[in-house]
Coordinates of C-alpha atoms in Angstrom, one line a residue:
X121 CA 0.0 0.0 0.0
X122 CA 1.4 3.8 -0.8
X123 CA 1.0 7.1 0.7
X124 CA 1.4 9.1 -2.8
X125 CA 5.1 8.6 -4.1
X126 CA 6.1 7.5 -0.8
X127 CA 5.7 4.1 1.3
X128 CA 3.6 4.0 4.4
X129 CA 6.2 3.4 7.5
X130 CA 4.7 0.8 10.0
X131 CA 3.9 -2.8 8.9
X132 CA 3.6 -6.3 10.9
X133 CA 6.2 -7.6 13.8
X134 CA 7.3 -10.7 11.6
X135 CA 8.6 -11.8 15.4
X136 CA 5.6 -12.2 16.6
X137 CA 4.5 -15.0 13.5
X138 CA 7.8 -17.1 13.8
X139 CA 7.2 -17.1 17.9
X140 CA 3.2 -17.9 17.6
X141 CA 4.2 -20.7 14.9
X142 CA 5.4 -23.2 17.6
X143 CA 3.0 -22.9 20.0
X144 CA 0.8 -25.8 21.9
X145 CA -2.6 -23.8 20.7
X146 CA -1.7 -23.1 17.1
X147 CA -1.1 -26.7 16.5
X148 CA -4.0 -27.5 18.2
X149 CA -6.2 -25.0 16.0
X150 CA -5.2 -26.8 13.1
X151 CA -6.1 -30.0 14.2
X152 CA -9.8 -28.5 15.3
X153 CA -10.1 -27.5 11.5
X154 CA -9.5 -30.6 10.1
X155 CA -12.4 -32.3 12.0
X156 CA -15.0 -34.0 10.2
X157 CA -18.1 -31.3 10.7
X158 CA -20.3 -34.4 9.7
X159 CA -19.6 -37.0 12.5
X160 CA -22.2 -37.1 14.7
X161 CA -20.3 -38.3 17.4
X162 CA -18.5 -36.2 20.8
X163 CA -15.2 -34.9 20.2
X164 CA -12.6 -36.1 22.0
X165 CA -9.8 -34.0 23.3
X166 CA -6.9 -35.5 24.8
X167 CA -4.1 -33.2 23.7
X168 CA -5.5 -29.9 25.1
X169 CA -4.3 -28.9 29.4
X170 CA -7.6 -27.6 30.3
X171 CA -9.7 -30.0 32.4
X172 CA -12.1 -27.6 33.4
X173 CA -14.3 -28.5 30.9
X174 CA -14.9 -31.7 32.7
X175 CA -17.3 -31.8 35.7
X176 CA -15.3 -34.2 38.0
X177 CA -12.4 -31.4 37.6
X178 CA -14.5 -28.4 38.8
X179 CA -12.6 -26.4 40.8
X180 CA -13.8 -25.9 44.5
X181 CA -16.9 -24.0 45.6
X182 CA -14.5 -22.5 48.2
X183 CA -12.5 -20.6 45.3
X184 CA -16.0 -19.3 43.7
X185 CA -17.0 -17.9 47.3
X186 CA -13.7 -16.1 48.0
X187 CA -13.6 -14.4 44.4
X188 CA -17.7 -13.1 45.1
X189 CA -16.6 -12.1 48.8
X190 CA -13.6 -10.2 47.2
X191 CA -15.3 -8.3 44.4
X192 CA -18.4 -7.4 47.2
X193 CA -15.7 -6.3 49.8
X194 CA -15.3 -3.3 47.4
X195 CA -11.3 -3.6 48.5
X196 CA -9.8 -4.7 45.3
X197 CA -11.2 -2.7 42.7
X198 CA -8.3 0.1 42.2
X199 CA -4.5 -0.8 40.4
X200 CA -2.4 -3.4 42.4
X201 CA 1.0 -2.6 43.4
X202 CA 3.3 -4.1 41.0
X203 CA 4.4 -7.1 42.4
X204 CA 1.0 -7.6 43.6
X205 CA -1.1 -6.9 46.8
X206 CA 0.4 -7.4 50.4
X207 CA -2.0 -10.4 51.7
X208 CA -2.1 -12.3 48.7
X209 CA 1.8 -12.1 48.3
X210 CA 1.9 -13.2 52.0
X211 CA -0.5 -15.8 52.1
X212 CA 1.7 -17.3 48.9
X213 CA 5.0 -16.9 50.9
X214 CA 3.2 -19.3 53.7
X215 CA 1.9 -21.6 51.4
X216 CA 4.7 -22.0 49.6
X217 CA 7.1 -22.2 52.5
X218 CA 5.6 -25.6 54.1
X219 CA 7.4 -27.5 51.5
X220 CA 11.0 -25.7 51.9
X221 CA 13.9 -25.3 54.7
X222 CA 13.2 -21.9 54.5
X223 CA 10.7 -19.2 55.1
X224 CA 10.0 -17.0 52.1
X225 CA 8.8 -13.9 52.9
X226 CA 6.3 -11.8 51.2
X227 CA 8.7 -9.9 49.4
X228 CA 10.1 -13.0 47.1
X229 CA 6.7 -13.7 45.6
X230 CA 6.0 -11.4 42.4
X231 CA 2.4 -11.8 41.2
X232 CA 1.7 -12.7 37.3
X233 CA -1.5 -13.7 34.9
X234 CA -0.3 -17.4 34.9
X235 CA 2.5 -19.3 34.4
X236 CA 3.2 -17.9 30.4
X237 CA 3.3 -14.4 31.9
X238 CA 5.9 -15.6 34.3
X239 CA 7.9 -17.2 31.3
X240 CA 7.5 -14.2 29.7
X241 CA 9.0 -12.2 32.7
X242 CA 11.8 -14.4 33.3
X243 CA 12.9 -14.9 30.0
X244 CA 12.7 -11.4 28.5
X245 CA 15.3 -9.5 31.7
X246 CA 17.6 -13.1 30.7
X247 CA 17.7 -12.0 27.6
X248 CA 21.0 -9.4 27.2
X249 CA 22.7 -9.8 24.2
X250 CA 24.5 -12.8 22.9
X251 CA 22.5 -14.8 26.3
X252 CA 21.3 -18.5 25.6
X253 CA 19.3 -20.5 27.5
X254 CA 19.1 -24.7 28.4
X255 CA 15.3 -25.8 27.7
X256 CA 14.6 -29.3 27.5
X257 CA 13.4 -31.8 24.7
X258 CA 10.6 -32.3 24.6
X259 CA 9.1 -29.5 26.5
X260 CA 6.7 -26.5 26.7
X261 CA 6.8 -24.8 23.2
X262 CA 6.0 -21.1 24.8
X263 CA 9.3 -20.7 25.9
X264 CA 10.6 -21.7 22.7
X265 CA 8.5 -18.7 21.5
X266 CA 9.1 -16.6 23.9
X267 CA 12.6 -17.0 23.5
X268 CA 12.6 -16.3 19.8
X269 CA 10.4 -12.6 20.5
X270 CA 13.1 -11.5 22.7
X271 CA 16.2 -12.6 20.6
X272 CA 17.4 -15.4 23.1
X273 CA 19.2 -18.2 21.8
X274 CA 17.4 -21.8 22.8
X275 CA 20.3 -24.8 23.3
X276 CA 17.9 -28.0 23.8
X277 CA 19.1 -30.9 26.4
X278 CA 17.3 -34.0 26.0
X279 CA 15.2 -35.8 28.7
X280 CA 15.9 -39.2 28.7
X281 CA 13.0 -41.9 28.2
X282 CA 14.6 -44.6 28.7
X283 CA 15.3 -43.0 32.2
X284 CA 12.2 -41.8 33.3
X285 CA 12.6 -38.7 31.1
X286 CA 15.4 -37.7 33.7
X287 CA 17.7 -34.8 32.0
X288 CA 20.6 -35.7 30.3
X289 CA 22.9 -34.2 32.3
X290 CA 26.4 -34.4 30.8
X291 CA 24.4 -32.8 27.7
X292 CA 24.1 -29.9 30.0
X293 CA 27.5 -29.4 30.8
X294 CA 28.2 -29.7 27.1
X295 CA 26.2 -27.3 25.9
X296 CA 26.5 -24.3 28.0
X297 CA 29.2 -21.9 27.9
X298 CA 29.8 -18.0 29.5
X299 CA 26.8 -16.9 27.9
X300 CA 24.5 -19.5 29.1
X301 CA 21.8 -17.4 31.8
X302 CA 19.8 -20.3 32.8
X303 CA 18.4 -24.1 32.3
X304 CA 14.8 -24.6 32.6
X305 CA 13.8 -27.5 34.6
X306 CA 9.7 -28.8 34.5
X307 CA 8.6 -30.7 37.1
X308 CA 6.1 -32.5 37.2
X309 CA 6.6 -33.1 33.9
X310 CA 4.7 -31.6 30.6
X311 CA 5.2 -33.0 28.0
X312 CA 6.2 -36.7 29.5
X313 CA 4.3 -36.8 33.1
X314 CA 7.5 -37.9 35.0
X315 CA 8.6 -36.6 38.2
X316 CA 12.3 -36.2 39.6
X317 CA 13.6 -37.7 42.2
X318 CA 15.3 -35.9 44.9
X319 CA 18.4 -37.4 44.1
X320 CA 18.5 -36.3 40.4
X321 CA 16.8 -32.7 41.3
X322 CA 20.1 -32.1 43.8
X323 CA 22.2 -33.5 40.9
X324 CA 21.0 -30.7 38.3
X325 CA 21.2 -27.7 41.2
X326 CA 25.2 -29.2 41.3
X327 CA 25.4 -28.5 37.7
X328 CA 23.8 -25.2 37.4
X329 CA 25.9 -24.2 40.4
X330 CA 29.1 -25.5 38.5
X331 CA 27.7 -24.2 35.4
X332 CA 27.0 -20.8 37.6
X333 CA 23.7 -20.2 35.9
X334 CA 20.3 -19.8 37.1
X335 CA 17.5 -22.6 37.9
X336 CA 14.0 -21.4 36.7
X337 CA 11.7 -24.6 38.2
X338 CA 8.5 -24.9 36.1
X339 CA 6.3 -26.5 38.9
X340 CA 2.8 -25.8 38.0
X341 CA 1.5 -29.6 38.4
X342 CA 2.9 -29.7 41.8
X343 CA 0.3 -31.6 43.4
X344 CA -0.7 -33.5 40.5
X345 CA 1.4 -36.3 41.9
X346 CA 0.4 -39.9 42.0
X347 CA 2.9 -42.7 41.1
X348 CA 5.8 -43.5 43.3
X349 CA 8.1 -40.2 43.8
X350 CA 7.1 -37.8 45.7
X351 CA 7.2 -34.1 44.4
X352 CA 10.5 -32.4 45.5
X353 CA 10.4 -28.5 44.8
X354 CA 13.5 -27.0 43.3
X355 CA 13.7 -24.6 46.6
X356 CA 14.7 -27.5 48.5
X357 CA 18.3 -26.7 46.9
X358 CA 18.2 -22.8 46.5
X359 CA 21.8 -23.0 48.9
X360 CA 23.1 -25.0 46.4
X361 CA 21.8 -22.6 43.0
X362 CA 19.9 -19.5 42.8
X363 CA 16.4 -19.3 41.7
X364 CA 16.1 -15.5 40.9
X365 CA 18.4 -12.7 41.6
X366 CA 17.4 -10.7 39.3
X367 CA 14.9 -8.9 41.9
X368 CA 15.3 -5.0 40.1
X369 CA 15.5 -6.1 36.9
X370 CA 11.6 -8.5 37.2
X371 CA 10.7 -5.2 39.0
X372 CA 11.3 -3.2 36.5
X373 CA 9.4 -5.1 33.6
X374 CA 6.1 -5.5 35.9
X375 CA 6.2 -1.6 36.0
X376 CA 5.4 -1.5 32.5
X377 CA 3.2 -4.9 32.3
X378 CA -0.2 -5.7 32.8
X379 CA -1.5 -6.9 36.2
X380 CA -3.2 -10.0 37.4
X381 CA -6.9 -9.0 38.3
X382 CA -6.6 -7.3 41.5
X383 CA -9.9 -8.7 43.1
X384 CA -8.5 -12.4 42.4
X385 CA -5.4 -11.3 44.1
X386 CA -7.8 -10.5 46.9
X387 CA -9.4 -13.9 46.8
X388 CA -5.7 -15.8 47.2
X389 CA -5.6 -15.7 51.1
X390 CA -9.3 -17.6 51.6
X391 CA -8.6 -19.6 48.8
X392 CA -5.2 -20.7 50.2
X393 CA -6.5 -20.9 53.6
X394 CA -9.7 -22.4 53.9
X395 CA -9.7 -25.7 51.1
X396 CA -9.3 -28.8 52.7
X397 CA -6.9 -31.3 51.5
X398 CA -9.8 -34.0 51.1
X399 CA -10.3 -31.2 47.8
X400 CA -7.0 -31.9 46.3
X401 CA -6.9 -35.7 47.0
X402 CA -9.7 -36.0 45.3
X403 CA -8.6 -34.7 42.4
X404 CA -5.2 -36.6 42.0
X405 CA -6.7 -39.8 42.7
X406 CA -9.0 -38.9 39.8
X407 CA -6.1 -38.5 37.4
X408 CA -4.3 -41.4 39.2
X409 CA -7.3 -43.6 37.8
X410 CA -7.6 -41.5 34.5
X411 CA -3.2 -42.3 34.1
X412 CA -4.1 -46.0 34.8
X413 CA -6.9 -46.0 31.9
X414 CA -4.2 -44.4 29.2
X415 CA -1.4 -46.4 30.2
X416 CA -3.2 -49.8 29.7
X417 CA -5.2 -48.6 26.7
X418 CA -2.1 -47.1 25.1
X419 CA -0.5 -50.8 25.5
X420 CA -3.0 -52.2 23.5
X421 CA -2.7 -50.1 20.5
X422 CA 0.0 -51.7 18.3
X423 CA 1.4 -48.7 16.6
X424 CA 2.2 -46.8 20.1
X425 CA 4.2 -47.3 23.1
X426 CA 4.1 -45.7 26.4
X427 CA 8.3 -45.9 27.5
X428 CA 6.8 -45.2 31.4
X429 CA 3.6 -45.0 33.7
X430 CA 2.8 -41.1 33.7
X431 CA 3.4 -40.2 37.5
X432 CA 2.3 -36.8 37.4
X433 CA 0.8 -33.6 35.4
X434 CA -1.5 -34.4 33.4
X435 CA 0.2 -35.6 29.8
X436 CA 2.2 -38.8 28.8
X437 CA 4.4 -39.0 26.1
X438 CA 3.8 -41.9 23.6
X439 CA 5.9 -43.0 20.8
X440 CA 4.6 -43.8 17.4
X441 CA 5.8 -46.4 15.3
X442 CA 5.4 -45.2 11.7
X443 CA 6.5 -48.1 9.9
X444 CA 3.6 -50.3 10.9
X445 CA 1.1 -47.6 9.1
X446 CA 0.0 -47.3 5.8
X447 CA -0.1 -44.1 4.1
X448 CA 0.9 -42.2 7.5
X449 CA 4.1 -40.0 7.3
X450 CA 4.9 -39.0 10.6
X451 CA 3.1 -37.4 13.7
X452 CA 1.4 -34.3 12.4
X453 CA -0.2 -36.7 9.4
X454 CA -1.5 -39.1 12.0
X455 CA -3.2 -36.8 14.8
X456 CA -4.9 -34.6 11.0
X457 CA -6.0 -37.8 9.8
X458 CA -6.9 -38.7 13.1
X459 CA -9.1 -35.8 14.1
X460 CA -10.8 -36.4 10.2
X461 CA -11.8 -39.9 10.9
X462 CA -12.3 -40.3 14.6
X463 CA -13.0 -36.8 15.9
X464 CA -10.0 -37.6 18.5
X465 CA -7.5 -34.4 19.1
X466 CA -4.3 -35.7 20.4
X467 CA -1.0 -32.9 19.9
X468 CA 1.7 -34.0 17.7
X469 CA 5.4 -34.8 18.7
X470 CA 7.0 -32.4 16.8
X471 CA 4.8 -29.6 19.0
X472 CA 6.9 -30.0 21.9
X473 CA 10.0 -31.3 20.4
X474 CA 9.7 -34.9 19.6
X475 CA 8.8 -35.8 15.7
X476 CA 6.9 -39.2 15.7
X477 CA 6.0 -38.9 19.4
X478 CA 2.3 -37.8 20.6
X479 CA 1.4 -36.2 23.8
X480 CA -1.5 -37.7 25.2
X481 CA -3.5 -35.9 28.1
X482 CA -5.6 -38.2 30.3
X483 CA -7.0 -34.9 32.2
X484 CA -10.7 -35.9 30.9
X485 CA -13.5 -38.0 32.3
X486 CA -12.6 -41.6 32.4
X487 CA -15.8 -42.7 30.1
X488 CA -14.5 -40.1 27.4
X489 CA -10.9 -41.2 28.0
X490 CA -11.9 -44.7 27.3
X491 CA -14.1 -44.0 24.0
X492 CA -11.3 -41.5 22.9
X493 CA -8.5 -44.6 23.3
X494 CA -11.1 -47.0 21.6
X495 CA -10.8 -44.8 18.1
X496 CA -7.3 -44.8 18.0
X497 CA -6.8 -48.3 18.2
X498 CA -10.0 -48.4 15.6
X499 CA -7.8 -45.9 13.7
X500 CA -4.7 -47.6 14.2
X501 CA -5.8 -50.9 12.9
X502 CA -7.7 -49.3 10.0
X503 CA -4.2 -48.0 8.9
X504 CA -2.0 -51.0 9.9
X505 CA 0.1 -52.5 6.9
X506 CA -1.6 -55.6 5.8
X507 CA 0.7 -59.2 6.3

């Protein structure tokens, strides 16, 4: 488009299109468009990480109360302070602090919208020039994007399957040099639904000490745990390597970002405070029973194979054996054609980092989980070579 005999000066951040490219949501999009508009049956969705949908994974009537009592208090409805209001900052600190040797304090807790506002906080003060970060493969594709936005190089370790998806740790040691800021760590795990030991947690604080770079411990499932290890926070070994100590620097980017909704920052305390345990219990031993359902039904479908039980989160990683298909290429073909016959969702490999693998979520009602597994092996041996 011109402006006369000259060129109008402002056009698109082609940034922001590389970076959107590789996320979960985008892929998942795609595969929603290539459903088949005239199969009258349910759709299934067992790659997206939103149970809420579900009725068995409805979040507490507790939670609904405190958010009503804080927007009828009438105290939340100005601006927050940056970091976030005093009692909900404090009533994190306490929360927070039952599972460490230390007592965090109010002013360690930094309020964001989410976890992919966090990411985005962390990863754009990292990123001074010529900076790299250690992410993990597979993983969660926003900071692959988030990375890319705010010119920081990405140096993938690999998580081992063959041991429980634990990080490969001389890889590590390999791959960073003086300008490596940080290594991401997830735990529990998305993509794979492992969870580290404490033995193998204390051995990757030893290597980002030696390494002298920063630990930045994705924990968002972390009581979604329900196999054999227990989850171990990453502040358990905060003498051995930092967390954050960037303080001024998150400071000064929440001073020009957007705040989490002030009257849910209100609701934090009561919420925190007043659900019982018998809440949370309920809930794992749901998605202990839902993990049991994938992992046997998975076994039973020729073409796929589950490397280990999921123990936590909410996702299992699966691999697909390609060669026993007929006119299937690789991951993305299978979970389009997938979506076209069966009306099943399930994310691609390649999404977070693994071509010919398939992230399976078992965060759904067990009936639907069930019927969703069912078409897949229907699928599976529709598309099987012939002997």
């Amino acid at each position: 488009m011109e402006n006369g005999s000259k060129k109008w000066g402002f056009r698109g951040n082609q940034n922001l299109g590389t970076a959107s490219a590789i996320t979960i949501r985008g892929v998942l999009n795609m595969l929603m468009e290539n459903l088949n508009k005239d199969d009258p049956r349910p759709t299934i969705p067992l790659g997206h990480g939103d149970p809420s949908a579900f009725p068995c994974f409805r979040t507490t009537h507790l939670a609904e109360d405190a958010i009503s009592d804080s927007v009828r208090s009438a105290k939340f409805n100005g601006y927050a302070p940056t970091v976030g209001v005093l009692p909900a900052r404090r009533a994190i600190a306490e929360y927070l602090s039952t599972d460490l040797p230390q007592k965090l304090s109010p002013d360690d807790i930094y309020l964001t919208i989410g976890c992919t506002q966090a990411i985005e906080v962390i990863l754009t003060v990292l990123a001074r020039p010529n900076a790299n970060i250690l992410l993990p493969r597979p993983g969660f594709p926003f900071y692959e994007a988030r990375a890319a936005y705010s010119h920081l190089e990405v140096r993938h370790f690999e998580l081992l399957p063959e041991k429980g998806w634990e990080v490969d740790l001389e890889a590590v040691e390999a791959l960073a040099d003086e300008n490596t800021v940080a290594i991401v760590v997830i735990n529990p795990g998305n993509p794979c639904g492992n969870v580290f030991t404490y033995e193998h947690l204390k051995k990757i604080a030893e290597t980002a000490r030696k390494l002298g770079i920063l630990v930045i411990a994705d924990e968002v499932y972390d009581h979604l745990v329900f196999g054999n290890n227990p989850f171990v926070p990453m502040g358990v070994f905060g003498s051995i390597a930092p967390v954050i100590t960037i303080v001024d620097c998150i400071k000064g980017f929440l001073n020009i970002s957007s705040d989490p909704a002030t009257f849910i920052q209100g609701a934090i305390p009561q919420i925190l405070g007043k659900t019982k345990e018998d809440f949370f219990s309920k809930i794992v031993n749901i998605l202990k029973e839902a993990a049991e359902i994938c992992y046997d039904g998975i076994n039973d479908i020729p073409c796929i194979t589950c490397p280990s039980k999921p123990e936590g989160s909410m996702f299992v990683m699966v691999k697909l054996n390609v060669s026993l298909l007929e006119d299937i290429t690789d991951d993305v073909d299978f979970c389009v054609k997938l979506a076209k016959e069966e009306s099943v969702i399930v994310l691609p490999g390649v999404a977070v980092g693994l071509k010919n693998w398939l992230r399976v979520t078992f965060a759904i009602e067990p009936s639907s989980l069930a019927d969703g597994l069912g078409r897949i092996k229907a699928f599976s041996e529709r598309h099987g070579k012939k002997r």
